[in-house]
Short mmCIF file of N, CA and C in Angstrom, two decimals:
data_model
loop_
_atom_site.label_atom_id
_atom_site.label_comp_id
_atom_site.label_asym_id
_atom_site.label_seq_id
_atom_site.Cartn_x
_atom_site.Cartn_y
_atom_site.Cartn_z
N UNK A 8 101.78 86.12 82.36
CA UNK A 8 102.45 85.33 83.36
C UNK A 8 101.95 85.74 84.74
N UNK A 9 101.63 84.83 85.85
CA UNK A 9 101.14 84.62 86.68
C UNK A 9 101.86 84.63 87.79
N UNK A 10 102.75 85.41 88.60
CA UNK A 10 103.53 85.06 89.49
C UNK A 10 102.81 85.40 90.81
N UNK A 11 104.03 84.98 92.33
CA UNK A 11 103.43 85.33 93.41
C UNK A 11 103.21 86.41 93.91
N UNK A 12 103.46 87.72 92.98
CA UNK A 12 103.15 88.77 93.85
C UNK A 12 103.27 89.90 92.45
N UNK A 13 103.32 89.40 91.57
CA UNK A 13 103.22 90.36 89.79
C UNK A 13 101.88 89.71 89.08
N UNK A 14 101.80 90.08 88.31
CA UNK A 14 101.22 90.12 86.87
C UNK A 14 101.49 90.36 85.97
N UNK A 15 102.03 89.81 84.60
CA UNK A 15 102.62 90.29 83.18
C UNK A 15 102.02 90.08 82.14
N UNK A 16 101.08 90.63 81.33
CA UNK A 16 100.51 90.77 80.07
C UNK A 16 100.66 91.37 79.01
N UNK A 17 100.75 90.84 78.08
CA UNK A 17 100.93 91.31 76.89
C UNK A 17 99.32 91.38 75.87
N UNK A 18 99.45 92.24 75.30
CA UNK A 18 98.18 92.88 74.98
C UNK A 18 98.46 93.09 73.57
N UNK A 19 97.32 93.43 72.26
CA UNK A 19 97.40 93.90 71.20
C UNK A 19 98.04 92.64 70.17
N UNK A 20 98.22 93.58 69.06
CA UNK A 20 98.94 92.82 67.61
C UNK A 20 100.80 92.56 68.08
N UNK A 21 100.98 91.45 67.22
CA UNK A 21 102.61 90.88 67.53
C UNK A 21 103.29 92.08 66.87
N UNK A 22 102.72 93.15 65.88
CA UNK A 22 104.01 94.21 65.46
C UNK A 22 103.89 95.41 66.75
N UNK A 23 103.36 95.49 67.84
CA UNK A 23 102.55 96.85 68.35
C UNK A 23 102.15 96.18 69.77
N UNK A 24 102.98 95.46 70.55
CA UNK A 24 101.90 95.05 71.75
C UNK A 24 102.33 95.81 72.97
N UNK A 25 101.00 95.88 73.51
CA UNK A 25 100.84 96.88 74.53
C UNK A 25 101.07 95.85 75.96
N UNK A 26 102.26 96.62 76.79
CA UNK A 26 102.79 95.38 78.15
C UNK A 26 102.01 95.67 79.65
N UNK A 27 101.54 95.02 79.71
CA UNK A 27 100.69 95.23 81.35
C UNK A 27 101.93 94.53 82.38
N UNK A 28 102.59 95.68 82.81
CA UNK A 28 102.67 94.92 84.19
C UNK A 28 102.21 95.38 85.75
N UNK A 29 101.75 94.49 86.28
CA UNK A 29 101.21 94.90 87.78
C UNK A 29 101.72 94.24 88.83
N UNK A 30 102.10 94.67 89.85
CA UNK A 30 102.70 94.64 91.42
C UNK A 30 101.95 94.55 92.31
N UNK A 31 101.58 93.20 92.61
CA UNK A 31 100.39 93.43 93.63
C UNK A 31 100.86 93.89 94.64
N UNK A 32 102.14 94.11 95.28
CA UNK A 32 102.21 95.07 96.48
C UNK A 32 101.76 96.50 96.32
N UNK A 33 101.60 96.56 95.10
CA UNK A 33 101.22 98.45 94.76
C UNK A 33 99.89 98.83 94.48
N UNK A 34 98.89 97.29 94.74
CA UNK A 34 97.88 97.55 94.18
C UNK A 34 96.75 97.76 95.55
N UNK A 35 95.55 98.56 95.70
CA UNK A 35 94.68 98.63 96.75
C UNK A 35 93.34 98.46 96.80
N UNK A 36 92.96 97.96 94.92
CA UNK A 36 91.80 97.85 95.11
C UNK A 36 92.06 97.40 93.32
N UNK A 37 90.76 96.28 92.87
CA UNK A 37 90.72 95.82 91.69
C UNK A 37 89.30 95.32 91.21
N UNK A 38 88.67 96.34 90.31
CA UNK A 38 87.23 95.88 90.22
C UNK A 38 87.33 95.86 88.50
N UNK A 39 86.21 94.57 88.16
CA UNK A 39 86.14 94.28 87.02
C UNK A 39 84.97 94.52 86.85
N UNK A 40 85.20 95.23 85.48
CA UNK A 40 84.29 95.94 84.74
C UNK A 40 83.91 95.56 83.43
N UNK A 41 82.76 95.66 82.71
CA UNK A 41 82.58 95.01 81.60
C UNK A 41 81.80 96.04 80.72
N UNK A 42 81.80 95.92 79.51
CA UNK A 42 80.99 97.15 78.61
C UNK A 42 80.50 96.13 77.28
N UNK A 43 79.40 96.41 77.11
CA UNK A 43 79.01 95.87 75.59
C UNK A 43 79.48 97.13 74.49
N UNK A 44 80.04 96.31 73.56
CA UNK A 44 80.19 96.79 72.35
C UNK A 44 79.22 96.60 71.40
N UNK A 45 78.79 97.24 70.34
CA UNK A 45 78.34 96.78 68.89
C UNK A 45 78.90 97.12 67.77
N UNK A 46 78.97 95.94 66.82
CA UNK A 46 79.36 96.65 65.49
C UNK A 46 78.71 95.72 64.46
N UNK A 47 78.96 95.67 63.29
CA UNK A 47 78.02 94.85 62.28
C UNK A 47 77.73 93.44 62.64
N UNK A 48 78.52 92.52 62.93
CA UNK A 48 78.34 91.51 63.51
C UNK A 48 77.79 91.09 64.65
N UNK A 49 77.16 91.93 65.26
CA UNK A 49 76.56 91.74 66.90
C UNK A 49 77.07 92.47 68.14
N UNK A 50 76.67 92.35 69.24
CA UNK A 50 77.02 92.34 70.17
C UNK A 50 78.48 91.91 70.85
N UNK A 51 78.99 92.57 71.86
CA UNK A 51 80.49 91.63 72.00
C UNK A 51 80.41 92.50 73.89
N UNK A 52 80.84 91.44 74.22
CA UNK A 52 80.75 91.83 76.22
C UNK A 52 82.20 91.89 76.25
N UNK A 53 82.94 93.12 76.63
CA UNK A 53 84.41 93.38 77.00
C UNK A 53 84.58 93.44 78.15
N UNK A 54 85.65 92.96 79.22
CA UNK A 54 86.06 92.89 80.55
C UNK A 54 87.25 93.73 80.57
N UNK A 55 87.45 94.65 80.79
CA UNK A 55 88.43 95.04 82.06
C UNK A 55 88.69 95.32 83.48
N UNK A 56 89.88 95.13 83.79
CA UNK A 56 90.52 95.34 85.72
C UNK A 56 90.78 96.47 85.27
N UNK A 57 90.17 97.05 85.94
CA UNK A 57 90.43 98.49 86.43
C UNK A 57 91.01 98.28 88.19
N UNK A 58 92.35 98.59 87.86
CA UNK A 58 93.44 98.41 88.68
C UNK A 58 93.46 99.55 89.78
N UNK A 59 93.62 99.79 90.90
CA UNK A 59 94.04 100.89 92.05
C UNK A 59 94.75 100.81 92.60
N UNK A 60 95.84 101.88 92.64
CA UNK A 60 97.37 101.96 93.00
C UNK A 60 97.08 101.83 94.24
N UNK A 61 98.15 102.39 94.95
CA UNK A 61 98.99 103.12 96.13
C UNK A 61 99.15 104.55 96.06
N UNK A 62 99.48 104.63 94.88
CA UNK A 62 100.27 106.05 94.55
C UNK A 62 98.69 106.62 94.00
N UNK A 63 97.46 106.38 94.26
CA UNK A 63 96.02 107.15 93.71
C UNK A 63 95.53 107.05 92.50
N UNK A 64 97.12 105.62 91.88
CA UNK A 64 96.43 106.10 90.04
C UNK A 64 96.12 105.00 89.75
N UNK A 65 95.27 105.01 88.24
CA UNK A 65 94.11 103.41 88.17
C UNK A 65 94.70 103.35 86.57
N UNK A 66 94.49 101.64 86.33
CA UNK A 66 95.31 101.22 85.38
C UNK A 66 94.57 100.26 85.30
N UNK A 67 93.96 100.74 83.66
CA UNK A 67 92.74 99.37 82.78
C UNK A 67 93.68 98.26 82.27
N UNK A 68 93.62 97.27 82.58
CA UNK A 68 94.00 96.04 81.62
C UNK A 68 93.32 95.47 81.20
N UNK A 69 92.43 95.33 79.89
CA UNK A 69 92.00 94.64 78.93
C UNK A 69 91.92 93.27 79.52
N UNK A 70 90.89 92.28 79.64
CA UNK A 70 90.87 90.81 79.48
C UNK A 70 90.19 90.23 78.37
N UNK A 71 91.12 89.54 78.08
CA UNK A 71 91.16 89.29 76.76
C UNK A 71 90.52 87.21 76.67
N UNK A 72 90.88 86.67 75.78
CA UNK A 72 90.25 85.32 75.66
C UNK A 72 91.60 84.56 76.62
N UNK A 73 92.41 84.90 76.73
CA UNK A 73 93.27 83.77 77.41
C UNK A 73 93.08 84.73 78.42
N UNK A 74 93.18 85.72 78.82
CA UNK A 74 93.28 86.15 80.18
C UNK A 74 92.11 85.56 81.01
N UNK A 75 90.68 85.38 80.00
CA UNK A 75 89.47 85.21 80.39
C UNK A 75 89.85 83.59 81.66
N UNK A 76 90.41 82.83 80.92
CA UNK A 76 91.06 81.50 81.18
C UNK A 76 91.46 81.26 82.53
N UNK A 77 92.71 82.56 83.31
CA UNK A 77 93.12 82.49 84.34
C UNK A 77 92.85 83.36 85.32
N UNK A 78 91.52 84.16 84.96
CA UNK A 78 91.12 85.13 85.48
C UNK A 78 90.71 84.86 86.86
N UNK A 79 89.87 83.68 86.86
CA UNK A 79 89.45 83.20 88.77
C UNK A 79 91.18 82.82 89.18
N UNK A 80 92.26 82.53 88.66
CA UNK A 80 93.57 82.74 89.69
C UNK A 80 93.74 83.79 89.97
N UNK A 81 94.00 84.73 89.17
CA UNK A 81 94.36 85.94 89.20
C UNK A 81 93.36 86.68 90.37
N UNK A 82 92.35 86.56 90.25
CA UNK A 82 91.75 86.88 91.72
C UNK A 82 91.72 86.33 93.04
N UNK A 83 91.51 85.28 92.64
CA UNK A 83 92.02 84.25 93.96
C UNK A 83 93.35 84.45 94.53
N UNK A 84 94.72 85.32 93.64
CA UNK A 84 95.57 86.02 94.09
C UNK A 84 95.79 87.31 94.70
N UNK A 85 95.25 87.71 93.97
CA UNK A 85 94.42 89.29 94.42
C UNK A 85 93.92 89.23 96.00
N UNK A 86 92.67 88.61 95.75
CA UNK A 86 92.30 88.36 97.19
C UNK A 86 93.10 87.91 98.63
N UNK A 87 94.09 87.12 98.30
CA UNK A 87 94.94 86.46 98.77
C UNK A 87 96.26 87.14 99.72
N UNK A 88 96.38 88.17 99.06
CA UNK A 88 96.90 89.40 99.43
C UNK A 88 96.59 90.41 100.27
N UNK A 89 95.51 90.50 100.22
CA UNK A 89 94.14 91.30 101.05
C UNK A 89 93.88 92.54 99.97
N UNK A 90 94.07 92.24 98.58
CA UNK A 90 93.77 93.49 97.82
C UNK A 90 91.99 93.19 97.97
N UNK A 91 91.40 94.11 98.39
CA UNK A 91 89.89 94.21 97.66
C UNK A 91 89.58 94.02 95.98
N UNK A 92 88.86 92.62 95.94
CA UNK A 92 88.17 92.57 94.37
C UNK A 92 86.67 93.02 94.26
N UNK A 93 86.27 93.84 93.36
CA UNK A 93 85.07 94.18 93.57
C UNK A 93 84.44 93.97 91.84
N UNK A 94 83.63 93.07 91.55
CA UNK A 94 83.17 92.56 90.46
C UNK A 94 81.76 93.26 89.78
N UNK A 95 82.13 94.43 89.07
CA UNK A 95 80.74 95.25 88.69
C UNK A 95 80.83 94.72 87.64
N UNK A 96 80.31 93.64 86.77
CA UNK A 96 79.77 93.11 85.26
C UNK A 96 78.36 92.79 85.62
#
């Protein structure tokens, strides 16, 4: 969920899911990062926000196939705010 000044994600399997939430008033900096994986089937390109507090501490959130979806809002919010986005993929 997408609000004016949060972020709420839910992450993982429906028995076990892992909850992202973020405050963009708490946030000071947000760069997306990407890593290739391999495993028998090929190649696979993973994205995470690597998040930067206020309080000095950094917080990965996974982007996932629907996050992939609203990801230019989610920055275009970010930005919007005056958080710094900084895009290392």
């Amino acid at each position: 969920t997408i609000g004016t000044s949060s972020l709420s994600l839910s992450t993982g399997l429906w028995f076990a899911p892992t909850r992202h939430e973020l405050r963009f008033d708490d946030l000071t900096g947000v760069e997306l990062t990407s890593k290739r994986t391999y495993s028998r089937r090929g190649s696979r390109l993973k994205y995470t926000l690597v998040c930067h507090h206020k309080s000095g501490s950094t917080q990965s959130v996974p982007v996932g196939d629907l996050m992939k979806e609203a990801l230019p809002e989610v920055l275009d919010r970010l930005r919007s705010r005056g958080i710094s986005v900084t895009d290392k993929t």
